[in-house]
Short mmCIF file of C-alpha atoms in Angstrom, two decimals:
data_model
loop_
_atom_site.label_atom_id
_atom_site.label_comp_id
_atom_site.label_asym_id
_atom_site.label_seq_id
_atom_site.Cartn_x
_atom_site.Cartn_y
_atom_site.Cartn_z
CA MET A 125 78.66 125.26 106.67
CA THR A 126 77.17 128.36 108.24
CA PHE A 127 79.30 131.02 109.75
CA PRO A 128 78.29 133.13 112.68
CA PRO A 129 77.54 136.84 111.77
CA PRO A 130 80.59 139.02 112.17
CA GLU A 131 80.78 140.98 115.27
CA ARG A 132 79.45 144.66 114.90
CA GLY A 133 80.28 147.61 117.01
CA THR A 134 82.27 147.66 120.21
CA ALA A 135 80.98 147.52 123.77
CA ALA A 136 81.04 151.32 124.16
CA THR A 137 78.73 151.77 121.28
CA GLN A 138 76.41 148.94 122.12
CA ASN A 139 75.95 150.43 125.61
CA GLY A 140 74.78 153.74 124.22
CA ARG A 141 77.79 155.54 125.17
CA ALA A 142 79.86 157.72 122.76
CA GLY A 143 81.93 155.62 120.42
CA PRO A 144 85.26 156.33 118.86
CA ASN A 145 83.56 158.79 116.32
CA GLY A 146 81.84 160.72 119.04
CA ARG A 147 78.37 159.39 118.28
CA VAL A 148 75.97 157.54 120.27
CA GLY A 149 74.74 154.39 118.93
CA PRO A 150 75.96 151.86 116.56
CA ASP A 151 79.11 152.82 114.50
CA PRO A 152 78.34 153.11 110.73
CA ALA A 153 81.70 151.54 109.96
CA HIS A 154 80.74 148.43 111.95
CA GLY A 155 77.12 147.98 110.71
CA GLY A 156 75.32 150.94 111.90
CA PRO A 157 73.02 153.14 109.80
CA LEU A 158 74.56 154.34 106.50
CA PRO A 159 72.82 157.76 105.87
CA GLN A 160 74.72 159.59 108.66
CA ALA A 161 78.09 157.81 107.76
CA THR A 162 81.06 159.85 106.62
CA LEU A 163 83.34 158.71 103.80
CA PRO A 164 86.09 157.29 106.07
CA GLU A 165 83.39 155.29 107.96
CA LEU A 166 81.99 153.99 104.77
CA VAL A 167 85.33 152.93 103.62
CA GLY A 168 86.03 151.29 107.02
CA ARG A 169 82.75 149.47 106.74
CA LEU A 170 83.68 148.20 103.21
CA ILE A 171 87.27 147.18 104.48
CA ASN A 172 85.41 145.20 107.35
CA ASP A 173 83.10 143.60 105.10
CA VAL A 174 85.89 142.55 102.61
CA SER A 175 87.91 141.34 105.49
CA ASP A 176 85.05 139.20 107.02
CA LEU A 177 84.37 137.78 103.52
CA ALA A 178 87.99 136.89 102.84
CA ASP A 179 88.12 135.32 106.34
CA ARG A 180 85.06 133.23 105.69
CA GLN A 181 86.29 132.02 102.35
CA ILE A 182 89.76 131.14 103.75
CA GLU A 183 88.14 129.04 106.51
CA LEU A 184 85.83 127.34 103.97
CA ALA A 185 88.87 126.55 101.73
CA LYS A 186 90.71 125.14 104.67
CA GLN A 187 87.81 122.87 105.74
CA GLU A 188 87.49 121.56 102.08
CA ILE A 189 91.22 120.94 101.73
CA GLY A 190 91.15 118.93 105.00
CA GLU A 191 88.15 116.78 103.55
CA ALA A 192 89.89 116.39 100.18
CA LYS A 193 93.06 115.44 101.92
CA ASP A 194 91.24 112.66 103.76
CA ASP A 195 89.59 111.33 100.59
CA ALA A 196 92.96 111.47 98.80
CA ILE A 197 94.70 109.52 101.58
CA ARG A 198 91.78 106.77 101.49
CA ALA A 199 91.92 106.60 97.59
CA ALA A 200 95.82 106.16 97.69
CA THR A 201 95.59 103.57 100.47
CA ARG A 202 93.20 101.64 98.50
CA ILE A 203 95.32 101.99 95.37
CA ALA A 204 98.46 100.78 97.53
CA ILE A 205 96.74 97.72 98.91
CA GLY A 206 95.46 96.72 95.44
CA ALA A 207 99.11 97.11 94.02
CA GLY A 208 100.38 95.17 96.90
CA ILE A 209 98.05 92.22 96.34
CA ALA A 210 98.65 92.36 92.50
CA ALA A 211 102.41 92.34 93.02
CA ALA A 212 102.13 89.33 95.47
CA ALA A 213 99.79 87.51 92.72
CA ALA A 214 102.47 88.38 90.11
CA LEU A 215 105.21 86.89 92.31
CA LEU A 216 103.19 83.72 92.84
CA LEU A 217 102.48 83.33 89.20
CA THR A 218 106.16 83.91 88.45
CA ILE A 219 107.05 81.19 91.02
CA TRP A 220 104.48 79.03 89.61
CA ALA A 221 105.74 79.52 86.08
CA TRP A 222 109.24 78.77 87.07
CA THR A 223 108.27 75.63 89.02
CA ALA A 224 106.18 74.43 86.16
CA PHE A 225 109.15 75.00 83.80
CA ILE A 226 111.40 72.81 86.09
CA TRP A 227 108.71 70.18 86.85
CA PHE A 228 108.22 69.78 82.98
CA PHE A 229 111.73 69.10 82.21
CA ASN A 230 112.10 66.77 85.31
CA TRP A 231 108.96 64.97 84.08
CA LEU A 232 110.23 64.84 80.49
CA PHE A 233 113.58 63.46 81.52
CA GLY A 234 112.10 61.06 84.03
CA PHE A 235 109.66 59.86 81.49
CA ILE A 236 112.52 59.25 79.09
CA SER A 237 114.63 57.53 81.50
CA PHE A 238 112.20 55.30 83.40
CA PRO A 239 108.44 55.29 83.79
CA THR A 240 106.86 56.56 87.23
CA PRO A 241 103.91 54.93 88.90
CA LEU A 242 100.68 56.38 87.57
CA GLY A 243 99.34 57.06 91.07
CA THR A 244 101.96 59.72 91.99
CA GLN A 245 101.02 61.87 88.97
CA SER A 246 97.22 61.37 88.76
CA LEU A 247 96.21 64.41 90.88
CA ALA A 248 99.28 66.61 90.10
CA TRP A 249 97.09 68.82 87.80
CA VAL A 250 94.98 69.83 90.73
CA GLY A 251 97.87 71.59 92.33
CA TRP A 252 98.96 73.17 89.03
CA LEU A 253 95.40 74.56 88.45
CA LEU A 254 95.23 75.98 91.97
CA GLY A 255 98.71 77.42 91.44
CA VAL A 256 97.32 79.38 88.62
CA LEU A 257 93.84 80.23 89.73
CA VAL A 258 94.63 81.55 93.27
CA PRO A 259 97.00 84.25 92.10
CA ALA A 260 94.94 85.04 89.19
CA GLY A 261 91.92 85.41 91.43
CA ALA A 262 93.87 87.40 93.88
CA ALA A 263 94.96 89.73 91.10
CA TRP A 264 91.47 90.21 89.90
CA VAL A 265 90.07 90.89 93.40
CA ALA A 266 92.95 93.33 93.83
CA TYR A 267 91.79 95.29 90.64
CA LYS A 268 88.32 95.18 91.47
CA ARG A 269 88.08 95.81 94.99
CA PHE A 270 91.12 98.07 95.56
CA ILE A 271 92.71 99.58 92.57
CA ARG A 272 89.46 100.59 90.59
CA ARG A 273 87.72 101.79 93.59
CA GLY A 274 90.60 103.76 94.60
CA ILE A 275 91.17 105.31 91.31
CA SER A 276 87.22 106.30 91.12
CA GLN A 277 87.64 107.83 94.59
CA ALA A 278 90.78 109.77 93.49
CA MET A 279 88.86 111.06 90.46
CA ALA A 280 85.88 112.06 92.52
CA ILE A 281 88.16 114.61 94.41
CA TRP A 282 88.33 116.83 91.16
CA PRO A 283 87.45 119.58 90.86
CA PRO A 284 88.95 120.77 94.15
CA LEU A 285 87.12 123.04 96.57
CA PRO A 286 83.63 122.91 95.04
CA ARG A 287 81.86 124.74 97.89
CA THR A 288 84.48 127.38 98.00
CA ARG A 289 84.20 128.05 94.30
CA GLU A 290 80.14 128.10 94.57
CA THR A 291 80.47 130.76 97.46
CA LEU A 292 83.09 132.81 95.58
CA LYS A 293 80.64 132.98 92.62
CA GLU A 294 77.93 134.06 94.80
CA ASP A 295 80.14 136.79 96.45
CA LEU A 296 81.09 137.94 92.93
CA GLU A 297 77.36 138.07 91.91
CA TRP A 298 76.76 139.90 95.19
CA VAL A 299 79.45 142.55 94.32
CA ARG A 300 78.19 142.87 90.82
CA HIS A 301 74.57 143.57 92.14
CA LEU A 302 75.90 146.10 94.69
CA ARG A 303 77.92 147.83 91.96
CA THR A 304 74.96 148.02 89.50
CA ARG A 305 72.68 149.27 92.22
CA SER A 306 75.16 152.00 93.20
CA GLU A 307 75.53 153.18 89.57
CA ARG A 308 71.81 153.83 89.36
#
């Protein structure tokens, strides 16, 4: 994101009238020529530049935090949906296991007591197979489509504020360059 250049000077100095320092023309403290600047004007210009730089960094950080927050919310939503589907699948598997337990003992006691007609039990295995496959498939889909993608989205958020970090490095390099240039 590019920021507009900071405003330089005042209306009085831009119109050619004498500014607050009594000079006609741009004020050195607000971007005017440096050779005729006094020490207070140079310090004022330095303070203005640092203030503008800090304001831009803060705005960039706010923007990146907003983007990171949106990504984190999306990742958390995916993980929550996946966890909900996995919990429902676990509940179905638990119900299936309990039903299978009861059915097995009913079948065992019924088989011991009296024989049942073959036609009523011939396709019972299809229902039991579906009782295992449907929740297991739902749990697999929950993991693959939601939980794993949500975790990878959450991991992509780190390291935080990459553009802000990069511009801060550039600013530090710029300050070092100015410092070495002024020491010559």
